[in-house]
Coordinates of C-alpha atoms and ligand atoms in Angstrom, one line a residue:
M898 CA -0.2 -0.1 0.8
G899 CA 1.2 3.5 -0.6
I900 CA 2.0 6.6 1.9
A901 CA -1.3 8.2 -0.1
E902 CA -3.4 5.5 -0.4
A903 CA -2.7 5.1 3.9
F904 CA -3.8 8.8 4.5
S905 CA -7.4 8.8 2.4
C906 CA -8.0 6.9 6.0
F907 CA -7.6 10.3 7.6
E908 CA -9.6 12.3 5.7
I909 CA -12.0 13.3 7.8
H910 CA -13.4 17.1 6.3
S911 CA -12.1 19.2 3.3
G912 CA -10.7 21.4 5.9
M913 CA -7.8 19.5 7.1
K914 CA -7.1 18.5 3.5
V915 CA -4.0 20.9 3.0
Q916 CA -2.1 20.0 6.1
L917 CA -3.0 16.5 5.7
A918 CA -1.6 17.2 2.6
M919 CA 1.9 18.5 4.3
I920 CA 1.9 15.7 6.5
Q921 CA 2.2 13.4 3.7
R922 CA 5.1 15.2 2.0
K923 CA 6.9 14.9 5.2
I924 CA 6.1 11.1 6.2
Q925 CA 7.5 11.2 2.2
S926 CA 10.6 12.8 2.7
T927 CA 11.9 10.1 5.6
K928 CA 14.6 8.1 4.1
S929 CA 13.1 4.9 5.8
D930 CA 11.7 2.0 3.5
N931 CA 9.6 1.1 5.5
L932 CA 5.6 2.8 6.3
V933 CA 6.1 1.8 9.5
D934 CA 9.3 3.5 10.3
R935 CA 8.1 6.5 8.8
I936 CA 5.7 7.0 10.3
N937 CA 6.9 5.9 14.4
D938 CA 9.6 9.1 12.3
F939 CA 7.3 11.5 12.2
L940 CA 5.1 11.4 15.9
A941 CA 8.3 11.8 17.3
S942 CA 8.8 15.0 16.2
P943 CA 5.7 15.9 14.1
P944 CA 5.2 19.7 12.1
E945 CA 3.6 21.7 14.2
G946 CA 0.0 22.3 14.2
T947 CA -0.6 18.6 13.1
P948 CA -4.0 18.2 14.1
T949 CA -4.9 16.1 17.2
E950 CA -7.3 14.1 15.2
V951 CA -4.2 13.0 13.2
L952 CA -1.2 12.7 15.9
E953 CA -4.6 10.4 17.8
A954 CA -5.4 8.1 14.7
F955 CA -1.3 7.6 13.6
S956 CA -0.6 6.6 18.3
S957 CA -3.0 4.2 18.3
L958 CA -1.2 2.6 14.8
D959 CA 1.6 2.3 16.9
S960 CA 0.0 0.8 20.4
N961 CA -1.1 -1.9 18.0
Q962 CA -4.5 -0.6 18.5
F963 CA -5.0 -1.2 15.2
L964 CA -3.0 -3.3 12.9
P965 CA -0.2 -1.7 11.1
P966 CA -1.5 -1.8 7.0
K967 CA 1.6 -3.6 6.2
L968 CA 0.7 -6.7 8.3
F969 CA -2.4 -7.0 5.6
Y970 CA 0.2 -7.6 3.2
E971 CA 2.3 -10.0 4.8
L972 CA -1.0 -11.6 6.0
V973 CA -1.9 -12.2 3.0
E974 CA 1.6 -13.3 1.0
Q975 CA 2.0 -15.0 3.5
A976 CA -1.1 -16.8 3.6
P977 CA -1.4 -20.8 2.6
I978 CA -4.0 -20.5 -0.2
A979 CA -4.0 -18.6 -3.7
I980 CA -4.9 -15.4 -3.6
S981 CA -4.8 -13.1 -6.5
I982 CA -6.6 -9.0 -6.6
T983 CA -8.0 -7.6 -10.0
D984 CA -9.2 -4.8 -11.7
P985 CA -12.6 -5.2 -12.9
T986 CA -12.1 -7.5 -15.5
A987 CA -10.3 -9.6 -14.4
R988 CA -6.9 -8.1 -15.3
I989 CA -4.2 -9.5 -12.6
L990 CA -2.7 -6.7 -11.0
Y991 CA -1.6 -8.8 -7.7
V992 CA -0.8 -12.6 -6.8
N993 CA 0.6 -14.0 -3.2
C994 CA 3.1 -17.0 -3.2
A995 CA 0.8 -19.1 -2.8
F996 CA -0.3 -18.6 -6.2
E997 CA 3.3 -18.3 -7.3
T998 CA 3.3 -22.0 -5.9
L999 CA 0.6 -23.6 -7.5
T1000 CA 0.1 -22.1 -10.7
G1001 CA 3.7 -22.0 -11.0
Y1002 CA 3.3 -18.9 -12.4
A1003 CA 6.1 -15.7 -10.6
R1004 CA 4.4 -12.9 -10.3
E1005 CA 6.1 -11.2 -12.9
E1006 CA 4.6 -13.3 -15.7
V1007 CA 0.9 -13.2 -15.0
I1008 CA 0.6 -9.4 -13.8
G1009 CA -1.2 -8.0 -15.9
K1010 CA -2.5 -9.9 -17.3
N1011 CA -6.0 -11.9 -17.7
E1012 CA -7.2 -14.9 -15.0
S1013 CA -8.2 -16.9 -18.2
V1014 CA -4.1 -17.5 -18.4
L1015 CA -4.9 -20.3 -15.3
S1016 CA -7.8 -21.7 -17.5
S1017 CA -7.3 -24.9 -19.5
K1018 CA -10.6 -24.6 -21.3
S1019 CA -11.7 -27.9 -19.7
T1020 CA -14.6 -25.6 -18.2
P1021 CA -17.8 -25.6 -20.1
E1022 CA -18.5 -22.1 -21.3
S1023 CA -21.7 -22.1 -18.5
V1024 CA -19.0 -21.9 -15.7
Y1025 CA -17.6 -18.6 -16.1
R1026 CA -21.1 -17.3 -17.4
E1027 CA -22.4 -18.6 -14.2
L1028 CA -19.7 -16.9 -12.4
W1029 CA -19.7 -14.0 -13.8
E1030 CA -22.7 -13.3 -13.5
T1031 CA -22.7 -13.5 -10.1
I1032 CA -19.9 -11.1 -9.2
H1033 CA -21.4 -9.0 -11.1
S1034 CA -24.4 -8.5 -9.1
N1035 CA -22.2 -8.2 -6.6
K1036 CA -22.3 -11.8 -5.1
V1037 CA -19.7 -14.3 -4.0
W1038 CA -18.9 -16.8 -6.4
Q1039 CA -17.8 -20.2 -5.3
G1040 CA -17.2 -23.0 -7.3
T1041 CA -14.4 -26.0 -9.5
L1042 CA -13.3 -25.1 -12.1
V1043 CA -10.3 -26.4 -14.1
N1044 CA -7.2 -24.6 -14.8
H1045 CA -3.4 -25.6 -15.7
R1046 CA 0.1 -24.8 -14.2
K1047 CA 2.8 -23.0 -16.0
S1048 CA 3.7 -26.9 -16.9
Q1049 CA 0.2 -26.8 -18.9
E1050 CA -0.4 -29.4 -15.9
E1051 CA -4.1 -29.5 -15.0
Y1052 CA -5.5 -29.4 -11.8
L1053 CA -8.9 -28.4 -10.0
A1054 CA -9.1 -25.7 -8.7
E1055 CA -11.7 -25.0 -5.8
L1056 CA -12.2 -20.8 -6.1
T1057 CA -14.4 -18.5 -4.5
I1058 CA -14.5 -14.2 -6.3
S1059 CA -15.6 -11.7 -3.4
P1060 CA -16.3 -8.6 -5.2
V1061 CA -14.2 -5.5 -3.9
N1062 CA -16.1 -2.4 -3.8
N1063 CA -14.8 1.4 -3.9
N1064 CA -16.8 4.1 -1.8
K1065 CA -19.4 4.4 -4.3
G1066 CA -19.9 1.1 -4.2
Q1067 CA -18.9 0.1 -7.2
T1068 CA -16.6 -3.0 -8.0
A1069 CA -13.2 -1.7 -7.9
Y1070 CA -11.7 -5.0 -7.6
F1071 CA -12.1 -9.1 -7.4
L1072 CA -10.8 -10.9 -5.2
G1073 CA -9.9 -14.3 -6.0
M1074 CA -8.7 -17.3 -3.7
H1075 CA -7.7 -20.5 -4.7
R1076 CA -6.8 -23.9 -3.7
D1077 CA -6.8 -26.9 -5.2
I1078 CA -8.8 -30.2 -4.9
T1079 CA -7.5 -32.6 -7.2
E1080 CA -6.1 -35.7 -4.8
M1081 CA -9.9 -34.7 -3.1
H1082 CA -11.5 -35.3 -6.0
Q1083 CA -9.1 -38.4 -7.0
L1084 CA -10.5 -39.7 -3.2
E1085 CA -14.1 -39.1 -3.7
Q1086 CA -14.1 -40.4 -6.8
R1087 CA -12.3 -43.6 -5.3
L1088 CA -14.6 -43.9 -2.8
K1089 CA -17.8 -43.4 -5.8
F1090 CA -16.2 -46.6 -7.4
Q1091 CA -16.0 -49.0 -4.4
K1092 CA -19.3 -48.0 -3.0
N1093 CA -20.2 -49.3 -6.9
L1094 CA -18.4 -52.3 -6.7
T1095 CA -20.0 -53.0 -3.7
E1096 CA -23.4 -52.4 -4.6
A1097 CA -23.0 -54.4 -7.8
A1098 CA -21.2 -57.7 -6.0
L1099 CA -23.6 -57.1 -3.8
N1100 CA -26.6 -57.0 -6.0
A1101 CA -25.2 -59.8 -7.5
A1102 CA -24.9 -62.3 -4.3
P1103 CA -28.0 -64.7 -4.9
M1104 CA -28.1 -64.2 -0.5
V1105 CA -30.0 -61.6 0.9
V1106 CA -27.4 -59.1 2.7
A1107 CA -28.4 -56.0 4.6
V1108 CA -26.8 -53.8 7.1
V1109 CA -29.2 -53.3 9.7
A1110 CA -28.8 -49.9 12.1
A1111 CA -28.8 -49.5 16.2
D1112 CA -32.4 -47.9 15.9
R1113 CA -33.4 -50.7 12.7
K1114 CA -33.2 -48.9 10.2
V1115 CA -31.9 -50.5 6.5
L1116 CA -28.8 -48.7 6.0
L1117 CA -26.9 -50.8 2.5
D1118 CA -29.0 -53.6 1.2
N1119 CA -29.5 -55.4 -2.2
H1120 CA -31.2 -56.7 -5.0
A1121 CA -31.9 -59.7 -2.6
Y1122 CA -33.6 -58.1 0.5
K1123 CA -35.8 -55.9 -2.1
A1124 CA -37.0 -58.8 -3.6
L1125 CA -38.4 -60.0 -0.7
I1126 CA -40.0 -56.6 0.5
G1127 CA -42.5 -57.6 -2.6
D1128 CA -42.8 -60.6 -1.3
F1129 CA -43.6 -59.5 1.9
R1130 CA -46.0 -56.8 0.7
G1131 CA -44.0 -53.9 1.3
V1132 CA -43.6 -54.6 5.2
E1133 CA -39.5 -53.7 6.2
P1134 CA -37.8 -58.2 5.7
A1135 CA -35.1 -56.5 8.0
S1136 CA -37.5 -56.1 11.2
L1137 CA -39.6 -59.8 10.2
F1138 CA -35.5 -60.8 10.6
L1139 CA -34.4 -59.5 13.5
E1140 CA -38.3 -60.1 15.5
A1141 CA -37.6 -64.1 14.2
L1142 CA -33.8 -64.3 15.2
E1143 CA -34.9 -62.7 18.6
Q1144 CA -38.3 -65.2 18.9
Q1145 CA -36.5 -68.4 17.5
V1146 CA -32.8 -67.4 19.0
G1147 CA -33.0 -64.8 21.5
F1148 CA -30.9 -63.2 19.9
D1149 CA -31.2 -59.0 20.8
L1150 CA -30.1 -56.3 18.6
S1151 CA -29.6 -54.3 21.4
T1152 CA -26.5 -55.7 22.1
V1153 CA -25.3 -56.5 18.6
C1154 CA -22.5 -55.2 19.8
Q1155 CA -21.4 -57.8 23.1
V1156 CA -22.3 -60.5 19.3
G1157 CA -18.5 -60.7 19.1
S1158 CA -18.0 -62.9 15.6
G1159 CA -21.8 -63.1 15.1
F1160 CA -23.4 -65.9 14.9
T1161 CA -23.6 -68.6 11.5
N1162 CA -26.6 -70.5 9.9
V1163 CA -29.1 -69.5 12.6
E1164 CA -32.5 -70.7 10.3
I1165 CA -34.8 -69.0 11.0
R1166 CA -38.7 -69.3 9.2
L1167 CA -40.3 -66.3 7.8
D1168 CA -44.4 -66.5 6.7
P1169 CA -45.1 -64.1 4.6
P1170 CA -48.2 -62.1 4.8
G1171 CA -51.5 -63.3 2.8
G1172 CA -50.9 -67.5 3.2
A1173 CA -47.9 -68.3 1.1
A1174 CA -45.7 -70.7 1.6
P1175 CA -43.2 -70.2 4.8
R1176 CA -40.2 -69.7 4.1
W1177 CA -36.2 -70.3 5.2
F1178 CA -33.2 -68.7 5.9
A1179 CA -30.0 -69.1 7.1
C1180 CA -28.7 -66.5 9.0
S1181 CA -25.8 -65.1 9.7
G1182 CA -24.2 -61.6 11.3
V1183 CA -21.1 -59.8 12.1
H1184 CA -21.4 -55.9 13.9
V1185 CA -19.7 -52.9 12.2
P1186 CA -18.7 -50.0 14.4
E1187 CA -21.8 -47.5 12.7
L1188 CA -20.2 -44.3 11.6
D1189 CA -19.7 -41.7 13.8
E1190 CA -20.5 -37.9 12.5
A1191 CA -20.8 -35.7 16.2
A1192 CA -18.2 -33.5 15.9
H1193 CA -18.1 -33.7 19.7
N1194 CA -17.3 -37.0 18.8
Y1195 CA -14.2 -36.1 16.5
F1196 CA -11.8 -37.6 19.1
K1197 CA -13.3 -40.7 19.9
Q1198 CA -14.5 -42.8 16.8
A1199 CA -12.9 -45.4 18.1
E1200 CA -14.3 -45.7 21.7
S1201 CA -17.4 -45.8 19.5
T1202 CA -19.8 -48.4 21.5
R1203 CA -22.5 -48.3 19.2
C1204 CA -22.9 -50.9 16.1
C1205 CA -24.9 -51.9 13.2
L1206 CA -25.0 -55.9 11.8
L1207 CA -24.8 -57.5 8.8
L1208 CA -26.8 -59.5 7.9
I1209 CA -26.4 -62.6 5.5
A1210 CA -29.5 -64.3 4.8
N1211 CA -29.5 -67.7 2.6
E1212 CA -32.5 -68.7 1.6
V1213 CA -32.8 -72.6 1.9
T1214 CA -36.8 -72.9 1.8
G1215 CA -35.7 -75.9 -1.2
S1216 CA -34.3 -78.2 1.6
R1217 CA -36.0 -77.4 3.9
K1218 CA -39.6 -78.5 1.6
R1219 CA -37.0 -81.3 0.9
I1220 CA -37.0 -82.2 4.7
Q1221 CA -40.4 -81.2 5.6
E1222 CA -42.5 -84.0 2.7
A1223 CA -39.9 -86.4 4.9
R1224 CA -41.1 -86.1 8.0
L1225 CA -45.1 -85.4 6.7
N1226 CA -44.9 -89.3 6.0
M1227 CA -43.4 -89.7 8.8
I1228 CA -46.1 -87.1 10.8
R1229 CA -48.5 -89.3 8.3
A1230 CA -47.9 -93.1 9.1
N1231 CA -47.7 -91.5 12.6
M1232 CA -51.3 -89.8 12.3
A1233 CA -52.7 -93.0 10.7
E1234 CA -51.4 -95.2 13.7
Q1235 CA -53.1 -93.0 16.0
Q1236 CA -55.9 -92.3 14.4
M1237 CA -57.0 -96.2 14.9
V1238 CA -56.2 -96.3 18.5
Q1239 CA -58.8 -92.9 18.7
T1240 CA -60.9 -94.8 16.4
M1241 CA -60.9 -97.8 19.2
R1242 CA -60.7 -96.0 22.3
E1243 CA -64.0 -93.7 21.0
A1244 CA -65.7 -97.5 19.7
I1245 CA -64.8 -98.5 22.5
S1246 CA -66.0 -95.9 24.7
G1247 CA -68.7 -95.5 23.2
A1248 CA -69.5 -99.5 23.9
I1249 CA -68.6 -98.7 27.3
F1250 CA -71.3 -95.5 28.0
K1251 CA -74.3 -97.8 26.6
I1252 CA -73.4 -100.7 28.1
Q1253 CA -73.5 -98.6 31.5
A1254 CA -77.2 -97.4 31.0
P1255 CA -78.7 -100.6 31.3
L1256 CA -76.5 -101.6 33.7
N1257 CA -77.3 -98.4 36.1
V1258 CA -81.7 -99.1 35.6
I1259 CA -80.2 -103.5 36.7
K1260 CA -78.8 -102.2 39.9
A1261 CA -81.5 -99.1 40.0
A1262 CA -84.2 -102.0 40.0
L1263 CA -82.1 -104.8 42.1
S1264 CA -81.6 -102.0 44.4
M1265 CA -85.8 -101.8 45.3
P1266 CA -86.7 -104.6 47.7
A1267 CA -88.3 -107.9 46.9
A1268 CA -91.8 -107.5 46.8
G1269 CA -92.7 -111.2 46.2
Q1270 CA -92.2 -115.0 45.4
E1271 CA -92.7 -114.2 41.7
N1272 CA -90.0 -111.2 41.7
M1273 CA -87.2 -113.2 43.2
G1274 CA -87.0 -115.3 39.5
M1275 CA -86.7 -112.0 37.7
R1276 CA -83.7 -110.3 40.7
I1277 CA -81.4 -113.5 40.0
V1278 CA -82.1 -112.9 35.9
L1279 CA -81.3 -109.4 36.5
Q1280 CA -78.3 -110.2 38.5
Q1281 CA -76.9 -112.4 35.8
A1282 CA -77.3 -109.8 33.5
L1283 CA -76.0 -107.4 36.1
K1284 CA -72.9 -109.9 36.5
S1285 CA -72.0 -110.7 32.8
G1286 CA -72.8 -106.9 32.1
D1287 CA -69.9 -105.7 34.7
E1288 CA -67.6 -108.7 33.1
A1289 CA -68.0 -106.9 30.2
M1290 CA -67.1 -103.4 31.0
E1291 CA -64.5 -104.8 32.3
S1292 CA -63.0 -106.1 29.5
L1293 CA -64.2 -103.5 27.9
H1294 CA -62.0 -101.4 29.9
E1295 CA -59.0 -103.9 29.8
A1296 CA -59.8 -103.4 25.9
L1297 CA -59.2 -99.8 25.7
P1298 CA -55.7 -98.9 24.5
S1299 CA -53.9 -96.5 26.9
P1300 CA -53.4 -92.9 26.1
V1301 CA -50.5 -92.7 24.8
V1302 CA -47.9 -90.3 26.9
E1303 CA -46.1 -87.4 25.4
K1304 CA -43.1 -85.2 26.0
T1305 CA -43.2 -81.1 25.7
S1306 CA -41.2 -79.4 23.7
L1307 CA -41.5 -75.8 21.5
V1308 CA -44.0 -75.5 19.0
N1309 CA -43.7 -73.7 16.2
I1310 CA -47.6 -73.4 15.7
N1311 CA -47.5 -72.2 12.1
E1312 CA -45.4 -74.6 11.8
L1313 CA -47.7 -77.4 12.7
L1314 CA -51.1 -76.0 10.9
H1315 CA -49.3 -75.4 7.7
E1316 CA -47.9 -79.0 8.4
V1317 CA -51.7 -79.8 9.5
V1318 CA -53.3 -78.4 6.0
K1319 CA -51.0 -80.4 4.2
L1320 CA -52.4 -83.4 5.4
S1321 CA -55.2 -82.3 4.2
T1322 CA -54.6 -81.2 1.1
E1323 CA -56.6 -84.9 -0.3
N1324 CA -59.1 -84.0 0.9
L1325 CA -59.6 -80.3 0.9
L1326 CA -59.3 -80.2 -3.2
S1327 CA -61.7 -83.3 -3.4
A1328 CA -64.4 -80.6 -1.5
G1329 CA -63.2 -78.0 -3.1
I1330 CA -62.7 -75.9 -0.7
V1331 CA -60.1 -72.9 -0.5
V1332 CA -58.2 -72.6 2.3
D1333 CA -57.2 -68.7 3.6
W1334 CA -54.1 -69.1 5.5
R1335 CA -53.5 -65.7 7.6
P1336 CA -50.3 -66.5 9.7
A1337 CA -48.4 -64.3 12.0
P1338 CA -45.1 -63.4 10.5
V1339 CA -43.5 -64.4 13.0
L1340 CA -45.2 -66.5 16.3
A1341 CA -42.8 -66.9 19.4
E1342 CA -42.8 -70.9 20.1
V1343 CA -45.3 -73.3 22.8
N1344 CA -44.6 -75.1 25.3
G1345 CA -46.3 -78.3 24.5
R1346 CA -47.3 -81.8 23.3
I1347 CA -47.0 -81.7 19.3
N1348 CA -48.6 -84.7 18.6
A1349 CA -51.6 -84.1 20.5
L1350 CA -51.4 -80.4 19.5
R1351 CA -51.1 -81.1 15.8
G1352 CA -54.3 -83.1 16.1
L1353 CA -56.7 -80.7 18.2
F1354 CA -55.6 -78.9 14.8
K1355 CA -56.7 -82.0 12.7
Y1356 CA -60.1 -82.4 14.7
L1357 CA -60.3 -79.0 13.8
I1358 CA -59.7 -78.9 9.7
D1359 CA -61.8 -82.9 9.8
N1360 CA -64.7 -80.7 11.2
A1361 CA -64.2 -77.7 8.7
I1362 CA -64.2 -79.9 5.8
Q1363 CA -67.6 -82.4 7.5
S1364 CA -69.3 -78.7 7.5
L1365 CA -68.8 -77.8 4.1
I1366 CA -69.5 -81.4 2.5
E1367 CA -72.8 -80.5 4.5
A1368 CA -73.6 -77.0 3.5
K1369 CA -73.0 -77.8 0.0
Q1370 CA -72.3 -74.3 -0.9
D1371 CA -70.3 -73.1 -3.7
Y1372 CA -67.6 -71.1 -2.9
R1373 CA -66.4 -72.7 0.0
E1374 CA -63.9 -71.3 2.5
I1375 CA -62.3 -72.4 5.6
R1376 CA -60.9 -69.6 6.9
I1377 CA -57.1 -70.1 9.4
Q1378 CA -55.5 -67.2 11.2
T1379 CA -53.2 -67.1 13.9
K1380 CA -51.8 -64.2 15.7
Q1381 CA -49.7 -63.4 19.2
D1382 CA -51.5 -61.8 22.1
N1383 CA -49.0 -61.1 24.7
Q1384 CA -47.9 -64.6 26.4
D1385 CA -50.8 -66.5 24.9
L1386 CA -51.2 -67.3 21.0
L1387 CA -54.8 -66.5 19.4
I1388 CA -55.4 -69.2 16.9
E1389 CA -58.7 -69.2 15.0
V1390 CA -60.2 -71.6 12.1
M1391 CA -63.4 -70.7 10.5
D1392 CA -65.3 -72.1 8.0
N1393 CA -69.0 -70.7 5.5
G1394 CA -70.5 -74.8 6.7
V1395 CA -73.4 -75.5 7.9
G1396 CA -72.4 -73.6 11.4
I1397 CA -73.2 -74.6 14.4
P1398 CA -76.7 -73.9 16.2
K1399 CA -76.6 -71.0 18.6
A1400 CA -77.9 -73.4 21.7
H1401 CA -75.2 -76.5 21.4
R1402 CA -71.9 -73.7 21.2
L1403 CA -71.2 -75.7 24.5
K1404 CA -72.9 -79.2 24.0
V1405 CA -70.6 -80.1 20.9
F1406 CA -67.6 -80.2 23.4
E1407 CA -69.7 -83.1 25.6
P1408 CA -68.6 -86.8 24.6
F1409 CA -70.7 -88.6 22.2
Y1410 CA -72.3 -85.1 20.6
C1411 CA -72.8 -85.9 16.9
G1412 CA -74.6 -83.7 15.0
W1413 CA -73.8 -83.9 11.5
E1414 CA -75.9 -85.6 8.8
Q1415 CA -73.9 -88.5 7.9
P1416 CA -71.8 -89.0 10.5
K1417 CA -70.5 -91.5 9.3
E1418 CA -67.5 -93.2 11.4
H1419 CA -67.7 -90.0 14.0
A1420 CA -68.4 -90.7 17.2
G1421 CA -68.9 -87.0 18.7
M1422 CA -66.0 -87.5 21.0
G1423 CA -63.8 -85.1 18.3
L1424 CA -64.2 -82.2 20.2
T1425 CA -64.3 -83.3 23.3
M1426 CA -60.9 -84.3 22.6
A1427 CA -59.7 -81.7 21.4
Q1428 CA -60.5 -79.7 24.4
E1429 CA -58.8 -82.3 26.6
V1430 CA -55.5 -81.3 24.8
V1431 CA -56.5 -77.7 24.9
I1432 CA -57.1 -77.3 29.0
G1433 CA -54.1 -79.9 28.6
H1434 CA -51.9 -77.0 27.4
G1435 CA -53.9 -74.4 30.0
G1436 CA -55.4 -72.9 27.3
N1437 CA -59.3 -72.6 26.0
V1438 CA -61.8 -73.5 22.9
E1439 CA -64.7 -72.0 22.5
I1440 CA -67.4 -71.6 19.3
D1441 CA -68.3 -67.7 18.6
A1442 CA -71.2 -67.5 19.6
N1443 CA -72.0 -64.8 17.4
F1444 CA -71.1 -65.7 14.5
Y1445 CA -73.0 -66.7 11.2
G1446 CA -73.2 -68.4 8.3
G1447 CA -70.8 -71.0 9.2
C1448 CA -68.4 -71.6 12.6
R1449 CA -65.7 -70.0 13.5
V1450 CA -63.5 -71.5 16.6
F1451 CA -61.6 -69.9 19.1
V1452 CA -58.3 -71.4 20.3
R1453 CA -55.8 -69.5 23.0
L1454 CA -52.5 -71.9 23.6
P1455 CA -50.1 -70.0 26.8
L1456 CA -47.1 -69.6 25.7
N1457 CA -46.5 -71.9 28.6
G1458 CA -49.7 -73.5 29.8
M1459 CA -47.8 -76.1 30.0
E1460 CA -45.2 -75.7 31.8
E1461 CA -48.0 -74.5 34.6
T1462 CA -50.2 -77.3 34.2
L1463 CA -47.9 -79.7 34.7
L1464 CA -46.3 -78.0 37.8
Ligands
FAD1227 P1 -14.0 -15.6 -22.0 O1 -13.6 -16.1 -23.7 O2 -12.7 -15.0 -21.9 O3 -14.9 -15.7 -21.1 C1 -15.6 -16.8 -21.7 C2 -17.1 -17.0 -21.0 O4 -15.9 -15.8 -19.5 C3 -17.3 -15.6 -21.9 O5 -18.7 -16.0 -23.0 C4 -18.6 -15.1 -20.9 O6 -19.8 -15.6 -20.5 C5 -18.0 -14.8 -19.8 N1 -16.8 -13.8 -19.3 C6 -15.8 -13.3 -19.3 N2 -15.3 -11.8 -19.3 C7 -16.2 -11.6 -18.3 C8 -16.2 -10.1 -18.6 N3 -15.1 -9.3 -18.2 N4 -17.4 -9.7 -18.2 C9 -18.7 -10.5 -18.0 N5 -18.6 -12.0 -18.5 C10 -17.7 -12.1 -18.4 N6 -10.8 -18.2 -14.7 C11 -10.4 -20.2 -15.0 O7 -10.5 -20.3 -15.7 N7 -8.8 -20.1 -13.3 C12 -8.9 -18.7 -12.6 O8 -8.2 -19.6 -11.7 C13 -9.7 -18.1 -12.5 N8 -10.0 -17.0 -11.2 C14 -10.2 -16.4 -11.7 C15 -10.3 -15.5 -10.3 C16 -11.4 -13.8 -11.0 C17 -10.5 -12.8 -9.8 C18 -11.5 -13.3 -11.8 C19 -12.2 -12.4 -11.9 C20 -12.3 -14.4 -12.5 C21 -11.0 -15.7 -13.0 N9 -11.8 -16.5 -13.5 C22 -11.0 -18.0 -14.0 C23 -11.9 -16.6 -14.6 C24 -11.2 -16.0 -16.0 O9 -11.3 -14.5 -15.8 C25 -12.0 -15.9 -17.4 O10 -13.4 -15.6 -17.9 C26 -12.4 -17.2 -17.6 O11 -10.8 -18.0 -17.6 C27 -12.3 -17.8 -19.1 O12 -12.2 -17.1 -20.1 P2 -12.2 -17.7 -21.2 O13 -10.6 -17.0 -21.7 O14 -10.9 -19.3 -21.4 O15 -13.3 -17.3 -22.2

C-alpha cells in the first residue's frame, strides 16, 4: 500500500486536506522504506499545527490498537491459499506466494494478464457465464474450475471470487482465492467407485444382504433384499428377520456390539403375509461399528460403542421343503396309527357308555326291596345280567388302548398348522375347499405336546371340511389365522359351512354329541378330545356365539401353559 492510500483513511473533512497534504509530504521525505518506520519518525517530531485527530490516529496505529497495513499485506502474502487481486475485467494486479507456488507462475509473469491464463479450456463456458453473472451482481461466487499450471499440468481449483467495492459501492477489484482439490476429487471418485463396486457385488450375490443400524433402520441392502420387500407386501424384511431371530434364537439387536464374531447359519422361518408358503433362511450376522459423524466425537471415534448388524440370509426353503416332505410322510404314518388307536378308543368308549346305561337301570331295579316270591326269579335273572354286564365292562375297559404319554417340546404353531393343512390337502381338494391361510409373520413357540396339538388342529380342520361338505355351498372356504397376544397365541379356524346352532355351542364339547347329517365313522368325541388337549395346555377353546354363516372356533394357547399345568 502506498502512502497516499494510507492517508485516505484520515481524510476526515475537507478543511483538513491542506494540512494532511503537508504531513503526507513530511512522512514521504523520511528515509526509511518501511511505512511504519516512517510514521514512527513522523510521530517523534510532528510539524507544528498537526491536527490532534491525525496524531491520535497515528499513535493508535503505533500502540497496536489497530493492525498496521504492513501486517495485512504480510498476512495476504504469506497466506497458505492462492490469492489474487484483479481489476473489474479480471486483469491481475497482485498475486501472493501461494499463488506462485500453486500455479508455477512467477508474479511478474502474470501481473497485467487476465486470470484466463489459468484456464485449461476444459471448464464449460456456462460455468464462466454463471461466474461472471454472479460477481457482476456484486455477489460472492464459489465453484470449481479446471485450471492448468505453467507446466500445463491440469488441476482442479476450488475458487472463491469476492467483489471489493470502492466508497461509491462500485466494484473496484475482485479478490480471488483458490486451492488445489485434485487429490480430494480423486479420493471422492475412488470412494464412489468402491461404493459402486460393493453395490454391484452385493446385488450380484444370490443371498439377502442388509446392514441394519441399532435403531433398526436399513443402511444398505441388495437386490435380493429388495425382492423380499415385494414378497412380504411392503413389510420391511429386516424387522421380520430381527423379530424371528429374537423369538426363535433369542438374538437381541441392542447387544449387537457384544456378539463377538457374530452368529452363523442360524435357521429361521418367516411366514409371508397373504397365506404364501413359509420361507426358511439360514442367517449369519456380524457387527460393524457405526459411523459417528458428531463433531464432539471427532477425537473419540475409536471409543464408539454403537454397532450395525451386517445380516446375510441364505434362503434354504427348497432343502427345508424336502426335509419337510419326508417329515410329513412320517407324520402321516404316525397319525394314521394314532387315528386307528383313537377310533378304537372312541368305539370302545361308546360301547362302555351305551352298556353303562342299562346296567345302571338293572342296578337301580336290584336296589329296590323284593316284593314277592315271583320277583325272586326276576331278581336272579337281573343279577346274572348285571354280573355279565360288569364282566363285559371290565373286558371293554381292558381292551381300551391306553392314551400315548407324550413329552413336551417347543412347538411352532404356524409350522404345525401348515403341516396339518398339507396333511389334509387331498380332502380339501376333493371337496373343492379354498384355504385362506393368514399366519402371524412371526410367532413365538409354545411349550406343548406336538402330537396332541397336531391332533387338535386336525380335528378342527376335519370338522370344517365335513361342515362344508354338508352345506353343499358353491364357494367353500376355510380361514386359518394365527396371532400373538402378549403371552398367548390365538388361533382361529373359520368355515362357511353349516354352522352350529347357538344352543349347541357348548353341547358340542360333550362326549358322544354328534350333530352331523351323515355321522359315518364319527363317534362325537372329536371336540371333546380337542378341548381336553387345549385344557391340558392351560388354554381354552370356544365357538364364536356371534358368528353366523358358518362356524368360527377360537383356540387360546398360553406360551408357557404346559409348564404351568405340569407344576
Ligand atoms: P473468455 O472468452 O474470456 O470468457 C468465457 C465466458 O466468460 C464468456 O463467454 C463470458 O460469458 C464470460 N466472461 C469472461 N470475461 C467476462 C467479463 N469481463 N465480463 C462478463 N463476462 C465475462 N478462470 C479460470 O479459468 N481459472 C481461474 O483460476 C480464474 N480465476 C479468476 C479469478 C478472478 C478474481 C476473476 C475475476 C476471474 C477468474 N477467472 C478464472 C475467470 C477468467 O477471468 C475467465 O473469465 C475465464 O478463465 C474464461 O476465460 P476464457 O479465455 O476461456 O474465455
